[in-house]
CSV table of C-alpha atoms in Angstrom, one decimal:
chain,number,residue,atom,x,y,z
A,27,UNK,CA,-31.3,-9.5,88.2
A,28,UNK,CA,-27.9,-8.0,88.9
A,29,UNK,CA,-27.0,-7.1,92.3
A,30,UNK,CA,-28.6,-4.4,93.9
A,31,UNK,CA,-25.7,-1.4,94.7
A,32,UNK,CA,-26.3,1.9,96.5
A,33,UNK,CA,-23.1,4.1,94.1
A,34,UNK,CA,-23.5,4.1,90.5
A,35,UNK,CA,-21.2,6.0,88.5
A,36,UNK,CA,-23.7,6.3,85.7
A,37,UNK,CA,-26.6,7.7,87.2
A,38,UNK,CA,-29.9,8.9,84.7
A,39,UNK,CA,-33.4,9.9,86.3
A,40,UNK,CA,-35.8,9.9,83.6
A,41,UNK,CA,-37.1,6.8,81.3
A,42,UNK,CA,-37.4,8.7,77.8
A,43,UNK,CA,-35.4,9.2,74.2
A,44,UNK,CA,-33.2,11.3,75.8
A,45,UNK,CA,-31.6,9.0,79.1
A,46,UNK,CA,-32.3,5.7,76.6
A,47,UNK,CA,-30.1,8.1,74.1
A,48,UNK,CA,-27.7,9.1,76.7
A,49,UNK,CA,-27.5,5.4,78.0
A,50,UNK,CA,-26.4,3.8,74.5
A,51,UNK,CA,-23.9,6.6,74.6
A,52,UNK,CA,-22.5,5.6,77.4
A,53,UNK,CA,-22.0,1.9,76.9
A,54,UNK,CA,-20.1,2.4,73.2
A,55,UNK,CA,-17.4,4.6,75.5
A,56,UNK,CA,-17.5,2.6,79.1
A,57,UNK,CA,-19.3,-0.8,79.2
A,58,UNK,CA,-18.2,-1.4,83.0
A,59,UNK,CA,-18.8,1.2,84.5
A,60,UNK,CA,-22.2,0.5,86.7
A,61,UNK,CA,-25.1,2.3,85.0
A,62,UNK,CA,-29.3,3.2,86.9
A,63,UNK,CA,-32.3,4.6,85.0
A,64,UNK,CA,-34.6,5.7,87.1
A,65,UNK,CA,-38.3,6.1,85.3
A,66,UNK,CA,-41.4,7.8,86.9
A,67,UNK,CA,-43.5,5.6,84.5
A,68,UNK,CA,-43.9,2.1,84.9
A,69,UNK,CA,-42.7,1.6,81.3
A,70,UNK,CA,-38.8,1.8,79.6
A,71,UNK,CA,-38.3,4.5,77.2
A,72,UNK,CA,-41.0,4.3,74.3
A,73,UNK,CA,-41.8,6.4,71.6
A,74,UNK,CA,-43.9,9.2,72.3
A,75,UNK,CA,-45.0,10.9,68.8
A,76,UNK,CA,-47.3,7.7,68.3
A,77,UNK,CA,-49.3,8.9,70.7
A,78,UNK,CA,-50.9,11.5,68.8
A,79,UNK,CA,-50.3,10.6,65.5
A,80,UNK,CA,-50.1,6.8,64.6
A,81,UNK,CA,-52.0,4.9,67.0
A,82,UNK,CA,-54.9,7.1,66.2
A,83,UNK,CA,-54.5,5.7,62.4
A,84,UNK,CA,-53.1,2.4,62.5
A,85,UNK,CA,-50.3,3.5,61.2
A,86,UNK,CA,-48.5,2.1,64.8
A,87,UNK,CA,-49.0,0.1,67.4
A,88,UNK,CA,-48.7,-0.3,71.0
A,89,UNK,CA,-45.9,-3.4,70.5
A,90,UNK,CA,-43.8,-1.1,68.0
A,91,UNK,CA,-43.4,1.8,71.3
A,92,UNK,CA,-40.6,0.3,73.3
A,93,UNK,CA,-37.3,1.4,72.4
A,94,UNK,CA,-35.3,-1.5,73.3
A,95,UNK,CA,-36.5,-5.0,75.0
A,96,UNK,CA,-35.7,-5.2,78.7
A,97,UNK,CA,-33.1,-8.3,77.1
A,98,UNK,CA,-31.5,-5.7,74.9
A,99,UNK,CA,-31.7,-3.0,78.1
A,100,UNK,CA,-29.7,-6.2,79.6
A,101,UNK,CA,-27.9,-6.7,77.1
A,102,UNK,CA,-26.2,-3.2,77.7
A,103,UNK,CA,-26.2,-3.5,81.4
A,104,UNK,CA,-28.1,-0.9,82.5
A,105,UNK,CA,-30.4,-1.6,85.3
A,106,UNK,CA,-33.8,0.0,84.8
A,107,UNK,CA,-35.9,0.8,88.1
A,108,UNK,CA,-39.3,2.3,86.8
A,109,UNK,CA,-42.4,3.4,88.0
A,110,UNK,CA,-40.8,5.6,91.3
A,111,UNK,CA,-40.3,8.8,90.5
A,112,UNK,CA,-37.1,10.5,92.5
A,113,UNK,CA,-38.2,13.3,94.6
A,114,UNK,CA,-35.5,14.6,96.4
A,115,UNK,CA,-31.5,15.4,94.7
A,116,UNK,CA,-29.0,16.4,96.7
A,117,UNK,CA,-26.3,17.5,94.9
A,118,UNK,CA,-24.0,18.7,97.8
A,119,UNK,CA,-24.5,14.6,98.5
A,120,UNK,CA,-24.5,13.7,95.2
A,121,UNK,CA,-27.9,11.6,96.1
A,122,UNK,CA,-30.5,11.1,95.3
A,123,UNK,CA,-34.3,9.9,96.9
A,124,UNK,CA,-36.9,8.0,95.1
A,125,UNK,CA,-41.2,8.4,96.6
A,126,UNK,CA,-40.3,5.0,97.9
A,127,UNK,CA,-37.7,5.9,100.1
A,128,UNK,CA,-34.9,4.3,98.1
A,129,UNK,CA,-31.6,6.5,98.1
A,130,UNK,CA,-29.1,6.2,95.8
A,131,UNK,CA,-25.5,8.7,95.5
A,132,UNK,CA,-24.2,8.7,91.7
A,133,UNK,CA,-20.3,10.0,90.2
A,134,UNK,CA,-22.2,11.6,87.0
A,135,UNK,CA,-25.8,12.3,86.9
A,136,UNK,CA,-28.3,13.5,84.0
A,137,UNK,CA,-31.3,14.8,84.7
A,138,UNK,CA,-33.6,14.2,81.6
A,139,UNK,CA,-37.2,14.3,83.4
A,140,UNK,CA,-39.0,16.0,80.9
A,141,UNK,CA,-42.1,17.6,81.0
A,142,UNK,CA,-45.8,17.3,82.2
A,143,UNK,CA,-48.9,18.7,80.4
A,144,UNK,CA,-50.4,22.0,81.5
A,145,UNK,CA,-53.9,21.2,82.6
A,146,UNK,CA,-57.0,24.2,83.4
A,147,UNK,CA,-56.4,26.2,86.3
A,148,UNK,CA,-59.2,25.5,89.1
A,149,UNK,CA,-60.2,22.6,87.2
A,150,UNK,CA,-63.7,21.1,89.4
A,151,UNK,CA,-63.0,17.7,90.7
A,152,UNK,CA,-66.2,16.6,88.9
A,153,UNK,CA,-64.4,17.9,85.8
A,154,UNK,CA,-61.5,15.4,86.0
A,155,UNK,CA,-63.2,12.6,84.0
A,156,UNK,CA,-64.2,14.4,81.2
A,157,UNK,CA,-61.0,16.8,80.7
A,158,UNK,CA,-57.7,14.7,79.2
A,159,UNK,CA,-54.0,15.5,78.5
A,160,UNK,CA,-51.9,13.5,76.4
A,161,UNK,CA,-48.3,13.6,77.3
A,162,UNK,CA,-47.9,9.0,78.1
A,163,UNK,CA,-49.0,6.0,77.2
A,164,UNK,CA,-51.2,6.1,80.3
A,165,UNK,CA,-52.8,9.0,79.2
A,166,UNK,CA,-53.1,8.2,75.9
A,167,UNK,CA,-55.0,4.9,77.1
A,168,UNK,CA,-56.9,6.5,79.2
A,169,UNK,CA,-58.3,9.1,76.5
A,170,UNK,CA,-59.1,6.2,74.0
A,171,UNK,CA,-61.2,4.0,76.7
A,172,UNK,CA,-62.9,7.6,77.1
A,173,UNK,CA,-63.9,7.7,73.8
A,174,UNK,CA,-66.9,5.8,71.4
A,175,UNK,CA,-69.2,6.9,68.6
A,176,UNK,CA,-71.9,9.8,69.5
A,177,UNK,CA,-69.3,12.1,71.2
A,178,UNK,CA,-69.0,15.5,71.0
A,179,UNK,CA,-65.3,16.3,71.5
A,180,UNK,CA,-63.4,19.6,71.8
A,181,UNK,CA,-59.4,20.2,71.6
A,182,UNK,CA,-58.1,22.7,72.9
A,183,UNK,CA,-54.7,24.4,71.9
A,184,UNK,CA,-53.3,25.7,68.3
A,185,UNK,CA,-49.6,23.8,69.1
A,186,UNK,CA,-48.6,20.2,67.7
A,187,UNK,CA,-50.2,18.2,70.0
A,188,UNK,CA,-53.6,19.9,69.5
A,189,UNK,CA,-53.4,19.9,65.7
A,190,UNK,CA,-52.5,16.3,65.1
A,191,UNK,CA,-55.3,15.1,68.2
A,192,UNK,CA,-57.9,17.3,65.9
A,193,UNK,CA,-57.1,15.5,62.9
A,194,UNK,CA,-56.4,12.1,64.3
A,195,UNK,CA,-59.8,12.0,66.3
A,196,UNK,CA,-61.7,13.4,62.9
A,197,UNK,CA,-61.0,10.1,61.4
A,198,UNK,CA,-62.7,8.2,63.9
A,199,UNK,CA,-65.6,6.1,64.0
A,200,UNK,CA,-69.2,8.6,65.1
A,201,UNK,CA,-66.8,11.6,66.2
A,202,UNK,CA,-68.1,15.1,66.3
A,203,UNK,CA,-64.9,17.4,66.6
A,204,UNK,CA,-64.4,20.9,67.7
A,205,UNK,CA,-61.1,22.8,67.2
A,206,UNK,CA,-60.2,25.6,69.1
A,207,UNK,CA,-57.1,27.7,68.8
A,208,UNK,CA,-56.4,31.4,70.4
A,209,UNK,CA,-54.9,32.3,67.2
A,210,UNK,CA,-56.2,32.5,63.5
A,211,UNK,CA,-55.4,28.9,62.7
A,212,UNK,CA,-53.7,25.6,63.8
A,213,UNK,CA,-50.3,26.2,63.5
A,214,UNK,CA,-50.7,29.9,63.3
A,215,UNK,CA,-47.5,30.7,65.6
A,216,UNK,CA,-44.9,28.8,62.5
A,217,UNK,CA,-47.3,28.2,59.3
A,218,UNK,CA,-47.8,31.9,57.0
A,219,UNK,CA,-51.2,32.6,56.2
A,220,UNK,CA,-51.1,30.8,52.7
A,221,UNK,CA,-50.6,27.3,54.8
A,222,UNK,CA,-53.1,28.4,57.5
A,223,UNK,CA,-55.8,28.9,54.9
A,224,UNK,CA,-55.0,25.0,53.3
A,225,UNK,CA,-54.6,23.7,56.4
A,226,UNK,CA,-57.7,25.4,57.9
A,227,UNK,CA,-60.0,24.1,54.8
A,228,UNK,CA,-58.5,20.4,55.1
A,229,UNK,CA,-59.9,20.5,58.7
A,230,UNK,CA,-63.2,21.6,57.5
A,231,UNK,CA,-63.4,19.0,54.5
A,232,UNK,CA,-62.3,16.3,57.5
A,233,UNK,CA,-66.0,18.0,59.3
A,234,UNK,CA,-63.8,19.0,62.2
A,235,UNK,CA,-65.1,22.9,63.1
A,236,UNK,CA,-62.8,25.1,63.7
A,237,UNK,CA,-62.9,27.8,66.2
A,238,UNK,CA,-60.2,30.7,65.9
A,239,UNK,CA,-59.5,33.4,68.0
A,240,UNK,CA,-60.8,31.2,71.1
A,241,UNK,CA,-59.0,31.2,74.3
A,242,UNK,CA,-60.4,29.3,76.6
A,243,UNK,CA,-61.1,30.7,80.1
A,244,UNK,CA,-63.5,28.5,81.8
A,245,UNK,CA,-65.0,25.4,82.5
A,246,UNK,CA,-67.7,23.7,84.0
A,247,UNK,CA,-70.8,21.1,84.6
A,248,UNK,CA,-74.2,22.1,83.0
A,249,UNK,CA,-77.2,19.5,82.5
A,250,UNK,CA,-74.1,16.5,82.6
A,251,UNK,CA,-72.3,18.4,79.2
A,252,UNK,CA,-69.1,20.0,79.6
A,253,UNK,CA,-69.6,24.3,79.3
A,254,UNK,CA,-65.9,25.8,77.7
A,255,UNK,CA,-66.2,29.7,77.8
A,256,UNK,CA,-63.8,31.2,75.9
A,257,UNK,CA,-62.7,35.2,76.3
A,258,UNK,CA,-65.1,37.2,74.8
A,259,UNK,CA,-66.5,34.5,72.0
A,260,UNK,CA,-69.1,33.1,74.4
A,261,UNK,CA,-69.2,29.4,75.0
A,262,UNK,CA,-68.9,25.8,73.8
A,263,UNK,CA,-70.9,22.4,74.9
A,264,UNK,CA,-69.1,19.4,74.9
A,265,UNK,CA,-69.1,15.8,76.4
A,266,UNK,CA,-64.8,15.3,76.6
A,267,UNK,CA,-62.4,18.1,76.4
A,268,UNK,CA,-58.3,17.4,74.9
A,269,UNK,CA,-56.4,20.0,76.9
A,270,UNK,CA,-53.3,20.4,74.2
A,271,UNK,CA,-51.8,23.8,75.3
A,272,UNK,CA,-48.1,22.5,75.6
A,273,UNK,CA,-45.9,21.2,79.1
A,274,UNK,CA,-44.0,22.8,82.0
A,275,UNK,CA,-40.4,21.4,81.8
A,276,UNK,CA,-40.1,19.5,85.1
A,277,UNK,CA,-37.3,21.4,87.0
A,278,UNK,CA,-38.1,20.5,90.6
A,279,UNK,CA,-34.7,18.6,90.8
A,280,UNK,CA,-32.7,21.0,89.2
A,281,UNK,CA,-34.1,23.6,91.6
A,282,UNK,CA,-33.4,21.1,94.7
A,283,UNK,CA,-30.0,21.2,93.1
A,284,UNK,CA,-29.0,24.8,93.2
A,285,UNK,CA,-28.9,24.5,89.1
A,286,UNK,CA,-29.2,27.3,87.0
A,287,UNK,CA,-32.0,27.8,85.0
A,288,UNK,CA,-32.6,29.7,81.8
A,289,UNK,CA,-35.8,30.0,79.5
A,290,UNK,CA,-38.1,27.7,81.5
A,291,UNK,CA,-35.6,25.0,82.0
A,292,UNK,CA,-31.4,24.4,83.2
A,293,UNK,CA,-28.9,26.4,81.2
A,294,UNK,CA,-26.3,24.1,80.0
A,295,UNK,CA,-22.7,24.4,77.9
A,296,UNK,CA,-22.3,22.9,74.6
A,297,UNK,CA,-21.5,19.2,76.1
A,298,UNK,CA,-25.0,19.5,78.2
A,299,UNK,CA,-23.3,20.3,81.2
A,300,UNK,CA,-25.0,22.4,83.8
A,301,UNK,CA,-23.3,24.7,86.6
A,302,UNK,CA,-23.0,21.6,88.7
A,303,UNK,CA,-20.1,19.6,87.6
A,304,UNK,CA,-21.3,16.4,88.1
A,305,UNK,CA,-24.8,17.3,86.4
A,306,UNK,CA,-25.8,16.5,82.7
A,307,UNK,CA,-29.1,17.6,81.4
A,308,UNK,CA,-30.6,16.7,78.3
A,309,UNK,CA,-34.0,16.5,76.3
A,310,UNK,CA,-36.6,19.2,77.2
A,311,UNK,CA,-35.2,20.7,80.3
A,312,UNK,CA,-31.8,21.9,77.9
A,313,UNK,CA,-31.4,24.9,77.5
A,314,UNK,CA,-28.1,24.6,75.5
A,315,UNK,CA,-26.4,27.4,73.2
A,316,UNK,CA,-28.0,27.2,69.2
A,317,UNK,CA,-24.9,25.3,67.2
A,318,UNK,CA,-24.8,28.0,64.7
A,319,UNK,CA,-25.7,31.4,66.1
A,320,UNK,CA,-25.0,30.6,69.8
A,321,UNK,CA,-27.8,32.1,71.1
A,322,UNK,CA,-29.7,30.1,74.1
A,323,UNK,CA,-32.5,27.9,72.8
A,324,UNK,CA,-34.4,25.3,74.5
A,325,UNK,CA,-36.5,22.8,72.3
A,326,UNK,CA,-39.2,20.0,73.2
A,327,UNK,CA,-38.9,18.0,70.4
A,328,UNK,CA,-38.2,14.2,69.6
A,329,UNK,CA,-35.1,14.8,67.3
A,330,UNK,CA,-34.1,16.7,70.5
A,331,UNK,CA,-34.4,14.5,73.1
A,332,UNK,CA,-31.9,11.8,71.4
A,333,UNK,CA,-29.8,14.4,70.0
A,334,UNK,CA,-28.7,16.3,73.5
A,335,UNK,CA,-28.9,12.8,75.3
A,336,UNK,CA,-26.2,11.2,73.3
A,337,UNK,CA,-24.5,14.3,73.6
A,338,UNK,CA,-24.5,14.6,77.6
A,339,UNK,CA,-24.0,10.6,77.4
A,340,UNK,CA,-20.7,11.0,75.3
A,341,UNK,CA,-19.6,13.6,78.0
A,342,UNK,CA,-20.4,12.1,81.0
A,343,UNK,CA,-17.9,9.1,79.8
A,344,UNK,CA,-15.4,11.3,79.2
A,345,UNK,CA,-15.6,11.8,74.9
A,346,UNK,CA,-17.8,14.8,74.7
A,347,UNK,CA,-17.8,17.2,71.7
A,348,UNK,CA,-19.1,20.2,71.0
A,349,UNK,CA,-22.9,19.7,70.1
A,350,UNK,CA,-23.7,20.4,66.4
A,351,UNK,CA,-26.6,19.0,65.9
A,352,UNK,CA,-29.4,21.4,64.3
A,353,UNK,CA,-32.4,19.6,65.8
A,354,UNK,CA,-35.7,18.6,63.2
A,355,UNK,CA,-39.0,19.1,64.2
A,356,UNK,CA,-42.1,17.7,62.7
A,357,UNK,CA,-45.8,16.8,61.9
A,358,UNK,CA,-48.2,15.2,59.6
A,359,UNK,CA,-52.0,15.9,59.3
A,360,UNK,CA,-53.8,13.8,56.6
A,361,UNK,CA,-52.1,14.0,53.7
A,362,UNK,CA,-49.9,16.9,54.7
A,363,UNK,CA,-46.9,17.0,56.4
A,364,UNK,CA,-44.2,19.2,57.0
A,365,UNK,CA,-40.0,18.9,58.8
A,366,UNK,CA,-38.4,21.9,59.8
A,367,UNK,CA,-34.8,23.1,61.4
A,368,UNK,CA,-33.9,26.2,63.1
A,369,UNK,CA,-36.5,29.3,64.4
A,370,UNK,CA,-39.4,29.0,62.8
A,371,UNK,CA,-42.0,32.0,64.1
A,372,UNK,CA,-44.2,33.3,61.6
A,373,UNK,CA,-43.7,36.7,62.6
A,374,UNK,CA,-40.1,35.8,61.0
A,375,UNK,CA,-41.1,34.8,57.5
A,376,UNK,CA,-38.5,35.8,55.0
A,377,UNK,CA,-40.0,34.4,51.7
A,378,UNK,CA,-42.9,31.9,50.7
A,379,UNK,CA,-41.9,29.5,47.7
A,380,UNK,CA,-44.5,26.8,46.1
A,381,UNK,CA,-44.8,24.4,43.8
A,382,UNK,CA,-47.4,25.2,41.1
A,383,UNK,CA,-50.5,23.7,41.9
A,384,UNK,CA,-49.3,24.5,45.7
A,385,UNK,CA,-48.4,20.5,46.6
A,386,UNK,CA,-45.5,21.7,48.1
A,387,UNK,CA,-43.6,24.7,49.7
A,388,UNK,CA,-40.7,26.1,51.4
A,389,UNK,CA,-40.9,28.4,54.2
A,390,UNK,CA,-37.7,30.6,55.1
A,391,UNK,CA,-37.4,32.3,57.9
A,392,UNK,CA,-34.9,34.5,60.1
A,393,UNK,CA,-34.1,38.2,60.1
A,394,UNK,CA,-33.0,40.5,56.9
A,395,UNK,CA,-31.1,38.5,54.6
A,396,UNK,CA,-30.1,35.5,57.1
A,397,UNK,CA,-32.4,32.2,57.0
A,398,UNK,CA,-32.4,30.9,60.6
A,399,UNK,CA,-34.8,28.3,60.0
A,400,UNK,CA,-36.5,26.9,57.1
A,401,UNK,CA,-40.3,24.6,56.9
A,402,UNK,CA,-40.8,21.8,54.4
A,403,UNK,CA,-43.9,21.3,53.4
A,404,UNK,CA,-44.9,18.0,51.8
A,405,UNK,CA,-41.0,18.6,50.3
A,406,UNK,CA,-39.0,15.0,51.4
A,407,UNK,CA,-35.0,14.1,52.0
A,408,UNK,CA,-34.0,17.7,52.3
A,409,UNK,CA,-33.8,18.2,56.0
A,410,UNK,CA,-29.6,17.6,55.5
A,411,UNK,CA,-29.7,19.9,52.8
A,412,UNK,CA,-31.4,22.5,55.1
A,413,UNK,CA,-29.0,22.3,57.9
A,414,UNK,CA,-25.9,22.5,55.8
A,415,UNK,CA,-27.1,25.7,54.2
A,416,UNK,CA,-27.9,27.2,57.9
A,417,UNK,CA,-24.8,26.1,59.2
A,418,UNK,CA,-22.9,27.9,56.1
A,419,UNK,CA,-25.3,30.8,57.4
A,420,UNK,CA,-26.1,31.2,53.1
A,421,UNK,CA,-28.2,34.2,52.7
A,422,UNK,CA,-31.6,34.4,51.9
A,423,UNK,CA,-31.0,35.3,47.9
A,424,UNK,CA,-27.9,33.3,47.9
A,425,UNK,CA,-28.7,30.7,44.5
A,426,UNK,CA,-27.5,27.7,47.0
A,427,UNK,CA,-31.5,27.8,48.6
A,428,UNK,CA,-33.4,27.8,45.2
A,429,UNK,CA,-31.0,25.2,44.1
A,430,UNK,CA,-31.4,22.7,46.5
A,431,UNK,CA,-34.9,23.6,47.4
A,432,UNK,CA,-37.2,24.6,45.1
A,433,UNK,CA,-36.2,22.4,41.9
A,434,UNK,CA,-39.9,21.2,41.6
């Protein structure tokens, strides 16, 4: 264990892909310059999409999660102090305070905190047991001791996390599974109606029923079964409850700090620095401007996190760029699966093209002729190809699209 020092010049609070991305970034520019992760979770940076998706299906396991070993976190000499979350920044100070009491003052700081799941409102006490989040290993330990044949279970939320939970917990062992989403279908908010409609009927044919057009708006104890009541649709029994409605960006520090905030988390230039000189932020608290149309976007997505925390790690060792990088979002629900770049909204669908047969598709999306984001479904190695014809801002109709694309 190295000596313990109070001044870091490398200082990152948070423990996730985006300070573990950051710290690597670091090291390849400055490998003495002394280096802290601070982690609210007991455990280094692991991978979170697992969670939902693999561990569920035995596609992954709980070994495979770290990031690094803690000899390869050595390795790099960057000391790791995890499981104390820092509650107090002062940036005037540059320190900051831990809930142990340990203080620490930094030359270059990156906040990359995160978020934390949005749970009910008023949620009972008596509740607590039987309602469950998913946003850490904890939780997702937690949920699968919860669970065993003969249960009823509902999710909650028409998002990522609540799509892939529905379909990982249908292909468990004695599972009864509810779905329900506020809008038509899983997914409803990027997928057009075509890929609601096969998405919806793969759900059903996994016995998973589906509740659209349910938003939930209370719950509570009746004869030892959980009572959901949804706005205007009536009610659902249940004996567990996945809560999958999305996070709230932790900005508590970056508040503390006098930081200035934009679409629910810390605006940020195109090096990741915020109005603070001596902040970095990166991951899902960025709120950076889009590489190609410069507009402000904020993203909570894997590809993300890594992306902006080498970027703010570059920077803060003094060989930042301009950030590039047209971040990839993704999911996979039985046999589908889908990757996607840019503003995908479905209210923004420019054009719907499918293989015959309907195995795969490609969604464009944007406003009048200009694709400002484009879905692949079931449609492999073409994410590249995507972001080179966004960044080249090629028009909808321009031959480059069916080209690369749609060749079936």
């Amino acid at each position: 264990m190295r000596e313990e020092i109070p001044d870091w010049r490398y200082l990152l609070i948070g423990a996730g892909p985006a300070a573990a991305a950051a710290a690597v970034a670091i090291r390849a520019c400055d490998r003495e310059g002394s280096l802290l992760m601070l982690g609210a979770e007991a455990e280094g940076p692991y991978q979170r999409p697992p969670l939902s998706k693999g561990l569920w299906l035995g596609k992954d396991h709980l070994d495979d999660l770290p990031l690094k070993s803690p000899a390869e976190w050595e390795a790099l000499a960057v000391q790791r102090h995890l499981g104390d979350p820092v509650r107090q920044l002062d940036a005037s100070a540059r320190k900051v305070t831990t809930a142990a009491g340990k203080t620490y003052t930094y030359h270059r700081l990156l906040l990359a905190t995160g978020g934390r799941a949005r749970r009910p409102r008023d949620l009972p006490a008596e509740l607590a047991t039987r309602v469950f989040t998913l946003r850490s290993l904890d939780d997702y330990e937690g949920l699968r001791a919860a669970l065993h044949p003969g249960l009823e279970v509902l999710v909650v939320g028409g998002g990522f996390l609540g799509a892939e939970m529905a379909a990982a917990l249908s292909q468990q062992k004695g599972l009864s599974v509810h779905y329900a989403v506020a809008g038509a279908a899983p997914l409803a908010h990027i997928l057009p109606p075509v890929l609601q409609k096969e998405i919806g009927a793969r759900y059903e044919k996994a016995g998973v029923v589906l509740h659209p057009q349910h938003r939930l708006a209370d719950l509570s104890l009746e004869q030892d079964r959980l009572a959901a009541r949804f706005d205007g649709v009536g009610a659902l029994a249940c004996d567990l409850l996945i809560y999958a409605t999305g996070m709230e960006a932790n900005v508590e520090l970056a508040q503390q700090a006098g930081l200035t905030l934009r679409l629910g988390g810390v605006r940020v230039d195109a090096q990741m620095r915020s109005s603070d000189p001596h902040i970095w932020v990166a991951g899902d608290l960025a709120s950076y401007p889009d590489p190609v149309w410069q507009v402000p976007i904020r993203l909570e997505h894997w590809d993300n996190a890594e992306a902006t925390g080498r970027a703010a790690g570059l920077a803060m060792a003094g060989a930042g760029e301009p950030f590039t990088h047209q971040s990839l979002f993704f999911s996979d629900l039985y046999e589908f699966g889908f990757e996607a770049v840019g503003r995908c909204e479905v209210q923004r669908v420019l054009r719907v093209a499918a293989e015959r047969g309907g195995k795969a598709a490609v969604v464009y999306y944007g406003e009048g002729s200009e694709v400002q984001g484009v879905l692949l479904w079931n449609l492999w190695d073409k994410v590249d190809t995507v972001r080179a014809g966004i960044a080249d801002r090629r028009p909808l109709d321009d031959p480059f699209w069916r080209r690369s694309l749609e060749a079936w």
